[in-house]
mmCIF file of C-alpha atoms and ligand atoms in Angstrom:
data_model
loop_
_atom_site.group_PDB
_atom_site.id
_atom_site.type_symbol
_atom_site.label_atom_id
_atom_site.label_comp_id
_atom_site.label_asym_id
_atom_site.label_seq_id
_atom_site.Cartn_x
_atom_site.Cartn_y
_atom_site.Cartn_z
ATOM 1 C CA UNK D 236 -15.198 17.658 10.763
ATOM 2 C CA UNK D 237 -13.160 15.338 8.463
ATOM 3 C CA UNK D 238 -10.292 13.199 11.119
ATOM 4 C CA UNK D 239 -7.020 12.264 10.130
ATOM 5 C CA UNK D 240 -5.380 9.394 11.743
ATOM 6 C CA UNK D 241 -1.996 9.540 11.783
ATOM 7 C CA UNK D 242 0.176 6.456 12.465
ATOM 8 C CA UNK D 243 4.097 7.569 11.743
ATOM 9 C CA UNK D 244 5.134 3.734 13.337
ATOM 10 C CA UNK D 245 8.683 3.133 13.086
ATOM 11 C CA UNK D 246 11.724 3.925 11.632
ATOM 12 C CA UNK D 247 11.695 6.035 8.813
ATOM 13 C CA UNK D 248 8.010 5.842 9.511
ATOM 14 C CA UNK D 249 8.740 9.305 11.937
ATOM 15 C CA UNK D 250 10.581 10.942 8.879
ATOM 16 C CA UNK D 251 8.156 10.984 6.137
ATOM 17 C CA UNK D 252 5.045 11.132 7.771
ATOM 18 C CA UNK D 253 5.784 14.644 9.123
ATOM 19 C CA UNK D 254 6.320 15.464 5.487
ATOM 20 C CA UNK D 255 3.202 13.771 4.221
ATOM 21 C CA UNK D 256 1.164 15.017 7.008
ATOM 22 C CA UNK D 257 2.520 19.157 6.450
ATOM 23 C CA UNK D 258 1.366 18.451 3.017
ATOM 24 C CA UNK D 259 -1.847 17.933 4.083
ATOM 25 C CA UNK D 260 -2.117 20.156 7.186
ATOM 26 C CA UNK D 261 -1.127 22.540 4.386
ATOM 27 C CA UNK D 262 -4.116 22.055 2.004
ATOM 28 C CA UNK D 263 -6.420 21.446 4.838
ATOM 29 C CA UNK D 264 -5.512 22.917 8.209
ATOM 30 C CA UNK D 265 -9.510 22.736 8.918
ATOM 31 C CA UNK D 266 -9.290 18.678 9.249
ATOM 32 C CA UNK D 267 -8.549 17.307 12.607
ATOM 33 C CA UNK D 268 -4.894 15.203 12.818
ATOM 34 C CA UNK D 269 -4.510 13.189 15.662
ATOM 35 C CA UNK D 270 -1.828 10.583 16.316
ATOM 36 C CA UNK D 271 -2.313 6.964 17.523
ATOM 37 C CA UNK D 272 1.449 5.363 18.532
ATOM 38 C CA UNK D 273 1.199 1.554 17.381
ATOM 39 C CA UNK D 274 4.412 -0.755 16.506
ATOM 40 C CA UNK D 275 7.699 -2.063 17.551
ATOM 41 C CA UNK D 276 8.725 1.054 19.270
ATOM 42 C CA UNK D 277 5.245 1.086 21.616
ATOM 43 C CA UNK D 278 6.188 -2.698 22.245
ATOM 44 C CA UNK D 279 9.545 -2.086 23.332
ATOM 45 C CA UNK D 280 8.869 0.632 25.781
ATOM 46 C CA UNK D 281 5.182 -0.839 27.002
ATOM 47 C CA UNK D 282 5.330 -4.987 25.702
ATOM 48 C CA UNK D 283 2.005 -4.038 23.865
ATOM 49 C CA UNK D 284 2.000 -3.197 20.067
ATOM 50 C CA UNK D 285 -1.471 -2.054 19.908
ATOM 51 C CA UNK D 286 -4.046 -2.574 21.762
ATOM 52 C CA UNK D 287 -8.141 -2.931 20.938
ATOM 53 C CA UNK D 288 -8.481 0.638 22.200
ATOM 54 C CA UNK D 289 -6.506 1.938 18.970
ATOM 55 C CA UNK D 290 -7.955 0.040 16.391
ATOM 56 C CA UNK D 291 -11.316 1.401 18.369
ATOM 57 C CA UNK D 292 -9.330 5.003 18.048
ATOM 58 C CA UNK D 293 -8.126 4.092 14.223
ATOM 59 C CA UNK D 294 -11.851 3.305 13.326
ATOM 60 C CA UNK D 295 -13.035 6.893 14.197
ATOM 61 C CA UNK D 296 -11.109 8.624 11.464
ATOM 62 C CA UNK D 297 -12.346 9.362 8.020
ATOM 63 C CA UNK D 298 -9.424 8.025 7.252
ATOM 64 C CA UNK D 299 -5.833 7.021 8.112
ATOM 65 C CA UNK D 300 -2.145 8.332 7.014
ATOM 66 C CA UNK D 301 0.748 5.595 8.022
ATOM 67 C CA UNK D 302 4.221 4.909 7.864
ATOM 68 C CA UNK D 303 5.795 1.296 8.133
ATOM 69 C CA UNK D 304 6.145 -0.787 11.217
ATOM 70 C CA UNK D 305 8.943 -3.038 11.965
ATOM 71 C CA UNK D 306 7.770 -6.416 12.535
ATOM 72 C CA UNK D 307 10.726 -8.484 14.154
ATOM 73 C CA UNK D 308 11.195 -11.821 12.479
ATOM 74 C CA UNK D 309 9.852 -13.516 16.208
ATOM 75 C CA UNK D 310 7.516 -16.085 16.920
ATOM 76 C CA UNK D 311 4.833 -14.832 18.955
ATOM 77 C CA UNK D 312 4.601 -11.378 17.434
ATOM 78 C CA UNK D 313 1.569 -10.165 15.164
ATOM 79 C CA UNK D 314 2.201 -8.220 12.897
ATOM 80 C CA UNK D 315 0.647 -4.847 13.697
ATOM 81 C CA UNK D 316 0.081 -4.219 10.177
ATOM 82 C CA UNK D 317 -1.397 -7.095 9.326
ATOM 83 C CA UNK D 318 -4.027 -6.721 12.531
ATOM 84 C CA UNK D 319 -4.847 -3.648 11.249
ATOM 85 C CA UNK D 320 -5.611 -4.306 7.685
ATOM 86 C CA UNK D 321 -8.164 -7.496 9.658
ATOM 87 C CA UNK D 322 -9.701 -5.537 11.730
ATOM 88 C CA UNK D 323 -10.853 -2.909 9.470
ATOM 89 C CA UNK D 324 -11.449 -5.235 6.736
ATOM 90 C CA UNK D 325 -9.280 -3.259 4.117
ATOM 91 C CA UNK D 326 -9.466 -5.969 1.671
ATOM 92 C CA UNK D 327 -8.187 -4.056 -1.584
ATOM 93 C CA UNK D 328 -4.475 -3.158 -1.369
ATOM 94 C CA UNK D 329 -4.688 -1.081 -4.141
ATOM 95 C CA UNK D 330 -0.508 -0.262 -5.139
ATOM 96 C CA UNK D 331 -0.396 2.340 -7.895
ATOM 97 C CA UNK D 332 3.350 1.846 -10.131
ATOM 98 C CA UNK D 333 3.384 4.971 -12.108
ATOM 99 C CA UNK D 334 5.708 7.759 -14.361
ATOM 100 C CA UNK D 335 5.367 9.741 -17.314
ATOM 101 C CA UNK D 336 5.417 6.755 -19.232
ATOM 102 C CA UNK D 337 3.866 4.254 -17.025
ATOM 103 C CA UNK D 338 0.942 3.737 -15.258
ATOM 104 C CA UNK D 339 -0.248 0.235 -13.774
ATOM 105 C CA UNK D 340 -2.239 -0.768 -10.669
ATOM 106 C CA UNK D 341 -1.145 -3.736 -8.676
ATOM 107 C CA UNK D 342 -4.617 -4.645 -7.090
ATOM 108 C CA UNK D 343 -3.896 -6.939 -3.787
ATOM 109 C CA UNK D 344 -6.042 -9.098 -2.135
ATOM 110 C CA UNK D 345 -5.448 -8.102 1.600
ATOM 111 C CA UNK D 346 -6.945 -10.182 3.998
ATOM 112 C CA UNK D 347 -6.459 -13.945 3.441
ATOM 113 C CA UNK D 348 -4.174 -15.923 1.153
ATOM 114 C CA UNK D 349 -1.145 -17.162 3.111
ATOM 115 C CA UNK D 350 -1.496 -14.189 5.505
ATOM 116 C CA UNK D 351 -5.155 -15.872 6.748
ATOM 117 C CA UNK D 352 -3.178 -16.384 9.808
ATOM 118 C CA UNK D 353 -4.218 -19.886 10.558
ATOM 119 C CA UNK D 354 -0.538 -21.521 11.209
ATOM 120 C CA UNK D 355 0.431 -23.978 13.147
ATOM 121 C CA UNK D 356 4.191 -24.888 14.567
ATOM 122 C CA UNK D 357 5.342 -28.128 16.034
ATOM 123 C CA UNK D 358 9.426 -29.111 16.323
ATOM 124 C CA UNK D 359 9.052 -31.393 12.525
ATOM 125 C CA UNK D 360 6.987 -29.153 10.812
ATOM 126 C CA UNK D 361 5.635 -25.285 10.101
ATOM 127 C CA UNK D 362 2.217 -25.249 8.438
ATOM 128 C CA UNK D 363 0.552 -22.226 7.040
ATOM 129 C CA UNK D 364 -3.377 -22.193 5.422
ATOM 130 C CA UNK D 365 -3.577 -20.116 2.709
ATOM 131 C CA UNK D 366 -7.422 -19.855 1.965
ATOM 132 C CA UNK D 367 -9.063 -18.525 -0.950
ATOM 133 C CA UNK D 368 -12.942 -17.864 0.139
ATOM 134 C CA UNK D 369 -15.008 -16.955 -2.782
ATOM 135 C CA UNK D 370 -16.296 -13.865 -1.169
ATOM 136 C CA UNK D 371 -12.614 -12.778 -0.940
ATOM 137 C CA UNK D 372 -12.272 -13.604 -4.657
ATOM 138 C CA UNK D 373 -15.070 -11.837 -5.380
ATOM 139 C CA UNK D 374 -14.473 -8.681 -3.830
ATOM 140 C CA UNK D 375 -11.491 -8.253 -4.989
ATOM 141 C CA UNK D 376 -11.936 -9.011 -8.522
ATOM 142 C CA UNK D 377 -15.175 -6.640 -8.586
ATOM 143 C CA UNK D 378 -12.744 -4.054 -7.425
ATOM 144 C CA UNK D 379 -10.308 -4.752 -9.937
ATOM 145 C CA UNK D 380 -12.915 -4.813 -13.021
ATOM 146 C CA UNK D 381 -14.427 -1.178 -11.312
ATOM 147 C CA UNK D 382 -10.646 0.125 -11.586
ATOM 148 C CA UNK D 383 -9.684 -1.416 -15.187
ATOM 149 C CA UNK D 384 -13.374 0.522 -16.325
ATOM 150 C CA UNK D 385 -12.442 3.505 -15.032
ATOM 151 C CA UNK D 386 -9.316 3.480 -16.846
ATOM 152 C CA UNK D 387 -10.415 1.355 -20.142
ATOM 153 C CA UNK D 388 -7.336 -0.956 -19.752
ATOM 154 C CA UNK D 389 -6.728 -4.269 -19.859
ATOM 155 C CA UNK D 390 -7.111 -6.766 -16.741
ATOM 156 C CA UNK D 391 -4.521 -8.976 -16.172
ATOM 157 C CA UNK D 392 -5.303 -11.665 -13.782
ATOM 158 C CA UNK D 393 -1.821 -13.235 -11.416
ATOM 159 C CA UNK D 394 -2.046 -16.649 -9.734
ATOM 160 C CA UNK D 395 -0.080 -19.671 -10.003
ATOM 161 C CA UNK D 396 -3.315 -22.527 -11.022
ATOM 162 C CA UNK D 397 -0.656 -24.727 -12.547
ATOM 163 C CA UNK D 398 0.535 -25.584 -9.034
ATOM 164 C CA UNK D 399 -1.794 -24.713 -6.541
ATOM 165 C CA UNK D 400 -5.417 -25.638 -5.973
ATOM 166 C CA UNK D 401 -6.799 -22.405 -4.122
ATOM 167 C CA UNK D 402 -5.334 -20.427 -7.448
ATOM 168 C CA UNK D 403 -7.825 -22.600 -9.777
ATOM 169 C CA UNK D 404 -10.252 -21.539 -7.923
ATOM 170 C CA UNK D 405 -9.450 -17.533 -7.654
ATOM 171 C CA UNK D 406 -8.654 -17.779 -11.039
ATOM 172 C CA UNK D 407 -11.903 -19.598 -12.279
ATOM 173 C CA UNK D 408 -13.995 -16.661 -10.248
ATOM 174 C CA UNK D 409 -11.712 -13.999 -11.426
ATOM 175 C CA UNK D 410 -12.131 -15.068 -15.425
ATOM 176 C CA UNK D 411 -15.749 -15.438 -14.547
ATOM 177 C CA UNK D 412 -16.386 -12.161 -12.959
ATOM 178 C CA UNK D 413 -14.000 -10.500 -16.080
ATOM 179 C CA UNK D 414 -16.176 -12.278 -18.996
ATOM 180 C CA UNK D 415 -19.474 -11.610 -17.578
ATOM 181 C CA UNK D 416 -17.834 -8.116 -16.814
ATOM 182 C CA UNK D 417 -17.342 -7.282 -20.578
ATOM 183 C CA UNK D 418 -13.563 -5.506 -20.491
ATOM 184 C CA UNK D 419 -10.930 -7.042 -21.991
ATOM 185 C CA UNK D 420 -8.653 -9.208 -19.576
ATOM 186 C CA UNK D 421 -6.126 -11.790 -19.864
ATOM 187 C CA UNK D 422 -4.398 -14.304 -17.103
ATOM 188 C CA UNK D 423 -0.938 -15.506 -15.995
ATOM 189 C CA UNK D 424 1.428 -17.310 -13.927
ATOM 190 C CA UNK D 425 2.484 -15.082 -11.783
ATOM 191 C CA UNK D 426 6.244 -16.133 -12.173
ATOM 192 C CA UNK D 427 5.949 -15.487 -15.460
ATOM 193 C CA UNK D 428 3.931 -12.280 -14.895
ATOM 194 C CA UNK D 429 6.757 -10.972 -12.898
ATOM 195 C CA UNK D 430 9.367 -11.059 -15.874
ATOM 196 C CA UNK D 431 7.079 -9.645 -18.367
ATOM 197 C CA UNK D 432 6.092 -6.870 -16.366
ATOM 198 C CA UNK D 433 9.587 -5.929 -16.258
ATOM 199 C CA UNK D 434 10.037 -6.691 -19.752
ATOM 200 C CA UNK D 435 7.037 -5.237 -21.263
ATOM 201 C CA UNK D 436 5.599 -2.400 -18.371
ATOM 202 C CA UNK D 437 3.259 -1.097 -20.924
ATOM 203 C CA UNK D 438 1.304 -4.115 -21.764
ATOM 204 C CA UNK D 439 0.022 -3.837 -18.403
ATOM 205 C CA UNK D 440 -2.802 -1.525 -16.888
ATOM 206 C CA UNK D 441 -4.323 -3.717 -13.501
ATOM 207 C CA UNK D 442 -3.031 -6.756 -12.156
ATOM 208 C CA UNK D 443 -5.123 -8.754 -9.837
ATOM 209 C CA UNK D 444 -3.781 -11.012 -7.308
ATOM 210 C CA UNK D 445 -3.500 -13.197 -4.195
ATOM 211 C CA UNK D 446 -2.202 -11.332 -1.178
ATOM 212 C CA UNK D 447 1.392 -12.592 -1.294
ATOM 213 C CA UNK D 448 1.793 -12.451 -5.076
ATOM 214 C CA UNK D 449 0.801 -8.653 -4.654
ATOM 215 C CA UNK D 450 3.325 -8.440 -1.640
ATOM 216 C CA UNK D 451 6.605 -9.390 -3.923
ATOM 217 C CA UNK D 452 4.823 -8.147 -7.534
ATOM 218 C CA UNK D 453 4.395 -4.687 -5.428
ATOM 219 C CA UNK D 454 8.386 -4.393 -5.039
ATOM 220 C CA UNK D 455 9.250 -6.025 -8.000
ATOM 221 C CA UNK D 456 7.366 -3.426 -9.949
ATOM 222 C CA UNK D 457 8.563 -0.677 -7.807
ATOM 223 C CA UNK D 458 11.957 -0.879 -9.661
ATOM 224 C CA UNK D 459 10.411 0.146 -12.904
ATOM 225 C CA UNK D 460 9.599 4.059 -11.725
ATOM 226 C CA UNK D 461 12.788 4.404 -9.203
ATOM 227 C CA UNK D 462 12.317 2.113 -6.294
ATOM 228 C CA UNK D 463 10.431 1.673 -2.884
ATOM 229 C CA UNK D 464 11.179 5.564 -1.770
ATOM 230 C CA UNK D 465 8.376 6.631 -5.185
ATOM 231 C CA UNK D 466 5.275 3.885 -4.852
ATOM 232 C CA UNK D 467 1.886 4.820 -2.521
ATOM 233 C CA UNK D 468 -1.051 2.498 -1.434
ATOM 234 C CA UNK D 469 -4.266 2.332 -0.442
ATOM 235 C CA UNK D 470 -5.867 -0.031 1.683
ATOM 236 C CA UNK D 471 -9.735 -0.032 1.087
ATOM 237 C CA UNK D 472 -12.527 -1.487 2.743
ATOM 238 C CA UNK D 473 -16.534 -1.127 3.013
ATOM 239 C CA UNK D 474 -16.938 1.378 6.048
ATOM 240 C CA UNK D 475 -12.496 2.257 6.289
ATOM 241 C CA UNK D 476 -9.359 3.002 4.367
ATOM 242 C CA UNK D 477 -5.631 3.258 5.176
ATOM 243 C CA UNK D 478 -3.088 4.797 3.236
ATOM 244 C CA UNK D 479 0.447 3.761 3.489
ATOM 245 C CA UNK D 480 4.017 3.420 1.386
ATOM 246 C CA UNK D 481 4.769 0.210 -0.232
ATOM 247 C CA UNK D 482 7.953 0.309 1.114
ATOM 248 C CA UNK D 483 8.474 -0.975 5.184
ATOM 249 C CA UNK D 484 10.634 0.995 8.238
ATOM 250 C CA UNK D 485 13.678 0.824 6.510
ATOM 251 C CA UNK D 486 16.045 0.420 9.510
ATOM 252 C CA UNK D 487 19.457 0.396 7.725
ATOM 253 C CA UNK D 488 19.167 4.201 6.743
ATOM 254 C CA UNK D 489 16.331 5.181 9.415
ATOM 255 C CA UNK D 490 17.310 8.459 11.442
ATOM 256 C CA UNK D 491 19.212 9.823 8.917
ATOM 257 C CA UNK D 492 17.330 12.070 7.260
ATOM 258 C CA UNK D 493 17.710 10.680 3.919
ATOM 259 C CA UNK D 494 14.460 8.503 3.121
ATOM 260 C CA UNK D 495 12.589 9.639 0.438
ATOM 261 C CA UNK D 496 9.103 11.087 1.145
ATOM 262 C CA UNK D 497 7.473 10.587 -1.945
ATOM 263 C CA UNK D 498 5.783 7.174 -1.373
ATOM 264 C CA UNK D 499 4.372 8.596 1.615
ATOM 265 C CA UNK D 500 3.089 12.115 0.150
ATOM 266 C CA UNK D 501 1.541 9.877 -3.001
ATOM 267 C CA UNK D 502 -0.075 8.096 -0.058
ATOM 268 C CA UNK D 503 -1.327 11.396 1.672
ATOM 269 C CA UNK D 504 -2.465 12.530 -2.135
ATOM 270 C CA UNK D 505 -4.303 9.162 -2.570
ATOM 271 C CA UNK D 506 -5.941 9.790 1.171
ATOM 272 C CA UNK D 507 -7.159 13.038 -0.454
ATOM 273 C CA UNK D 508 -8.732 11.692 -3.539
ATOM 274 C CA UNK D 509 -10.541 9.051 -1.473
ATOM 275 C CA UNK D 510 -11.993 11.843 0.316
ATOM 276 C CA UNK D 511 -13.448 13.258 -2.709
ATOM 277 C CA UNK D 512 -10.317 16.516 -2.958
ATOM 278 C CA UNK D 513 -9.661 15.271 -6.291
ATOM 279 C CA UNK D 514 -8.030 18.647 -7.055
ATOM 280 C CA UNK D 515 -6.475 18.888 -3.771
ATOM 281 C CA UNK D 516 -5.078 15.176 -4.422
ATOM 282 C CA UNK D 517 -3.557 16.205 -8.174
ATOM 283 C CA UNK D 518 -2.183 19.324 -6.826
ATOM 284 C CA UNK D 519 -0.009 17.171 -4.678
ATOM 285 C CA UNK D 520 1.660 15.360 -7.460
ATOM 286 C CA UNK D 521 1.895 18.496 -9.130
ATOM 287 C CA UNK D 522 4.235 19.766 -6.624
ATOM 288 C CA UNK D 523 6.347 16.240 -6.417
ATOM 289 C CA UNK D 524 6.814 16.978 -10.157
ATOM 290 C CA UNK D 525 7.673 20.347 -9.699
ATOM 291 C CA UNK D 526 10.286 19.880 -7.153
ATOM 292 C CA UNK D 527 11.483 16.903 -8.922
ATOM 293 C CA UNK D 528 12.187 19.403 -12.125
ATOM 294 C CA UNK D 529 14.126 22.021 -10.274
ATOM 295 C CA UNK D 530 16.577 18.834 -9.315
ATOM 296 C CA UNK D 531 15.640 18.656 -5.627
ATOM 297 C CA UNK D 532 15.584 14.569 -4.498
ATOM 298 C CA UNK D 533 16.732 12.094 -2.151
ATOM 299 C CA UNK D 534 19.926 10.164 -2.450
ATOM 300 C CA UNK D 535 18.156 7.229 -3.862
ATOM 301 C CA UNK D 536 17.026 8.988 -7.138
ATOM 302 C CA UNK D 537 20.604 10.438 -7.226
ATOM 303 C CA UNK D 538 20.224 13.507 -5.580
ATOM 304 C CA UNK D 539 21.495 14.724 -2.253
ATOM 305 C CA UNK D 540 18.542 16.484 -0.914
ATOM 306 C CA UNK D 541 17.270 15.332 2.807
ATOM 307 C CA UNK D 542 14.112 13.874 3.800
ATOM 308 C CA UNK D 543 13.101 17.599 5.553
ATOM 309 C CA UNK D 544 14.709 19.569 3.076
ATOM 310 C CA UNK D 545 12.684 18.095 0.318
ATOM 311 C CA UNK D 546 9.533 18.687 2.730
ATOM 312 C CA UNK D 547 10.568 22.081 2.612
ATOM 313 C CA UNK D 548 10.634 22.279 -1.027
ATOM 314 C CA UNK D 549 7.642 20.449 -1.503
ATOM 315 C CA UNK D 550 5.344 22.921 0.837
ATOM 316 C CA UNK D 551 6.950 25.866 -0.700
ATOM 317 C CA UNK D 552 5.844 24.448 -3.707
ATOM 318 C CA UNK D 553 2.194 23.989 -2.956
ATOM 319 C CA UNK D 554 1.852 27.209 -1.250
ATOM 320 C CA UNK D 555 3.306 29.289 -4.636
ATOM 321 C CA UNK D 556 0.947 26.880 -6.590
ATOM 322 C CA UNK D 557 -2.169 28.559 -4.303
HETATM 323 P P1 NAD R 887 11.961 -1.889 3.513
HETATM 324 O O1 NAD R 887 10.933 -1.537 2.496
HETATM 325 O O2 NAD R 887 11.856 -1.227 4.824
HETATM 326 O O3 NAD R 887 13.427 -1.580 2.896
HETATM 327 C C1 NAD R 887 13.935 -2.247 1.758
HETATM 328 C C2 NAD R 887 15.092 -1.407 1.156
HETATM 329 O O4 NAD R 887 14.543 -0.239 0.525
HETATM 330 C C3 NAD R 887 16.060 -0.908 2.212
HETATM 331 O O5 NAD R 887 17.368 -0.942 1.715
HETATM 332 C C4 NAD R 887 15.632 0.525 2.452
HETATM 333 O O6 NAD R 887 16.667 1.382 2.890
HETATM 334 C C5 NAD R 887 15.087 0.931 1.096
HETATM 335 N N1 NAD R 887 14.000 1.925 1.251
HETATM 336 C C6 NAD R 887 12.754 1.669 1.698
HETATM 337 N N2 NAD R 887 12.042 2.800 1.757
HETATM 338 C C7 NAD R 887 12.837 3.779 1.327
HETATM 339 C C8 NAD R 887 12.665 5.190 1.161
HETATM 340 N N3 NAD R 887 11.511 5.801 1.455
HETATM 341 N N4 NAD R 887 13.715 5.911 0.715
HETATM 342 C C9 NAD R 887 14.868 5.317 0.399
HETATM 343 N N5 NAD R 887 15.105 4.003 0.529
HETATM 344 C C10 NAD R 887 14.091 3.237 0.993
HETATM 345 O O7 NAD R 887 11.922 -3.456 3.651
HETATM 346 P P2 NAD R 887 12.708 -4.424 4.675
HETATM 347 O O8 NAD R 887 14.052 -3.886 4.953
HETATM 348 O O9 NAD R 887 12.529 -5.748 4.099
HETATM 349 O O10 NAD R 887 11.828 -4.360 6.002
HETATM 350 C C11 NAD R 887 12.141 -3.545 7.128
HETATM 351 C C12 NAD R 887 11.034 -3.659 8.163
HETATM 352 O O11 NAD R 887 9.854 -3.030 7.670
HETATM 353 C C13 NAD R 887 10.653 -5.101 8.504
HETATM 354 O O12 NAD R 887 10.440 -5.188 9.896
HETATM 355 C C14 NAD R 887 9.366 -5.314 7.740
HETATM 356 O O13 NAD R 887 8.537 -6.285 8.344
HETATM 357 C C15 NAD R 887 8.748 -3.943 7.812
HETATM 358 N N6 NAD R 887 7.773 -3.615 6.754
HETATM 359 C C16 NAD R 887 6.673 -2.928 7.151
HETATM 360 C C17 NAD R 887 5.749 -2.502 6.208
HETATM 361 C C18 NAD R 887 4.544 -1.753 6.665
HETATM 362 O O14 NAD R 887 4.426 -1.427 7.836
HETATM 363 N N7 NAD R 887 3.599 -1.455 5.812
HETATM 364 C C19 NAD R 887 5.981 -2.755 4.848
HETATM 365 C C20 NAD R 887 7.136 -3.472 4.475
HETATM 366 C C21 NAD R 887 8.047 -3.885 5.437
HETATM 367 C C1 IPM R 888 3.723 -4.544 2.790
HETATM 368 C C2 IPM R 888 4.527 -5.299 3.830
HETATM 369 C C3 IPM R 888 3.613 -6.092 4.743
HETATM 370 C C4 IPM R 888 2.914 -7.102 3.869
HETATM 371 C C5 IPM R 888 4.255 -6.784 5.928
HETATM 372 C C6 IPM R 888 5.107 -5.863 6.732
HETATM 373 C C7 IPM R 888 3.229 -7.420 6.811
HETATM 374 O O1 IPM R 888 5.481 -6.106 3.222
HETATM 375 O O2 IPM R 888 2.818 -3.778 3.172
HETATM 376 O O3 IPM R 888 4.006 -4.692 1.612
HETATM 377 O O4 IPM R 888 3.447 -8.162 3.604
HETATM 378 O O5 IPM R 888 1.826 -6.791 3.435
HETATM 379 MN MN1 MN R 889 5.725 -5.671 1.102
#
């Protein structure tokens, strides 16, 4: 029996991962859905975020459907998310920026950089490692190089070597992997990067890069097909793999049914491709595209639609497309 995991988190986390999660109970009421409460709101009514008996629960699914998590700008908090992605080794943070026109992956390395979590805070000065291990390197650009085959486009690798010494050395393993590779790549300053990928969207097919250069590049980018409320992820490992928005809990418009869905459903139809329903997974967007077409959206992409309301369009969609 395939299991769901299904982390809605907080804020507008609890509106559009009902959505995402009727879109799949629709298409496969035979897989098992069960809920595991982690976040800011668990910490605030029990002083625990998440404890090992839920990553212990979070490990048992096939795979896992979340939301966003506030993580409150505080000292000693961990950030749930980021415990998560550790724990289950999800080291590819796979962000998918994509239209009619478009269609580029933002490949993130997930689990060390300047989130490696080795800081240190005194009352003169805040220190934070950022390490670059060559297995991490590695991983990820093998990743990257499998993805830019699949699609015959051109690698493009981020980092910021004029500056920093870690990014010589993810860069240096990253142009060696690509050459002995054999696909056609090229490499950037990431500053740079940024602009032209604004500038020039369709010179791009993956981007590689260091875990907080694929944070920022991952919102940057989301402006080019409509904003945060439109871009999915995946968070991959070896043995377990996460699928979440790019976008966070949004608390300014959170309980008012008017965050759009759509990152999260493209997250639900990524969860489904993982799992091998490729036609289950395009049938997904298929709907999106067809709702989008008869005008229904969110306030965000102009329309006046509410987060359930477009649910409701969606589902009806996918059950005439049956
Ligand atoms: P955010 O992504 O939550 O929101 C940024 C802006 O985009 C806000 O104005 C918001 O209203 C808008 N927005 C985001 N999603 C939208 C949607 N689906 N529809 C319409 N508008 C949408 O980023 P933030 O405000 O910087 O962070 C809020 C909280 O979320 C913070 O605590 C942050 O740490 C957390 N966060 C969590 C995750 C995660 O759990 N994966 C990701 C990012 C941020
Ligand atoms: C994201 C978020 C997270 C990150 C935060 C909330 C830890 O911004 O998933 O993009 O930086 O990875
Ligand atoms: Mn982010």
């Amino acid at each position: 029996m395939t299991r769901i995991a299904i982390v809605e988190g907080d804020g507008i986390g609890h509106e559009v991962i009902p959505v995402a999660r009727r879109v799949l109970e629709q298409l496969h009421p035979e897989y098992e859905y069960f809920d595991v409460d982690v976040g800011y709101g668990r910490w605030e009514r029990t002083g625990c975020p998440c404890t090992d008996p839920d990553i212990a629960e979070l490990k048992t699914a096939d795979a896992i459907l979340f939301g966003a998590i506030t993580t409150p700008p505080m000292k000693d908090y961990q950030s749930v998310v980021l415990r998560i992605r550790k724990a289950l080794d999800l080291y590819a943070n796979i962000r998918p920026v994509k239209n009619k026109d478009l269609d580029i992956l933002i490949v993130r390395e997930n689990t060390e950089g300047l989130y490696s979590g080795i800081e240190e805070l005194t009352s003169d000065r805040a220190t934070t490692l950022r390490v670059v291990s060559r297995k991490g390197s590695q991983r990820i650009i093998r990743k990257a190089i499998e993805l830019a085959r699949q699609r015959n486009g051109l690698l493009t690798i981020g980092h910021k070597a004029n500056v920093i010494k870690s990014d010589v050395f993810f860069r240096d393993i990253c142009l060696a992997e690509a050459k002995a590779a054999g696909i056609s790549y090229n490499d950037k300053f990431i500053d740079a990067l940024s602009l032209d990928l604004l500038q020039h969207p369709k010179n791009y097919s993956v981007v590689v890069t260091t875990n907080m250069f694929g944070d920022i590049l991952s919102d940057v980018a989301a402006y080019l097909v409509g904003g945060l409320g439109l871009v999915p992820s995946a968070n991959i490992g070896d043995h377990y793999a996460l699928f979440e928005p790019v976008h966070g809990s949004a608390p300014d418009i959170a309980g008012k049914n008017i965050a759009n869905p759509i990152a999260a459903v493209r997250s639900a139809s990524m969860l489904l491709h993982h799992l091998g329903d490729y036609h289950g997974s395009a049938s997904v967007e298929a709907a999106i595209d067809h709702v989008l077409r008869k005008g229904i959206c969110t306030r965000d992409m102009g329309g006046s639609a509410g987060t359930r309301e477009f649910g409701d369009a969606l589902v009806q969609s996918l059950q005439g497309a049956k």
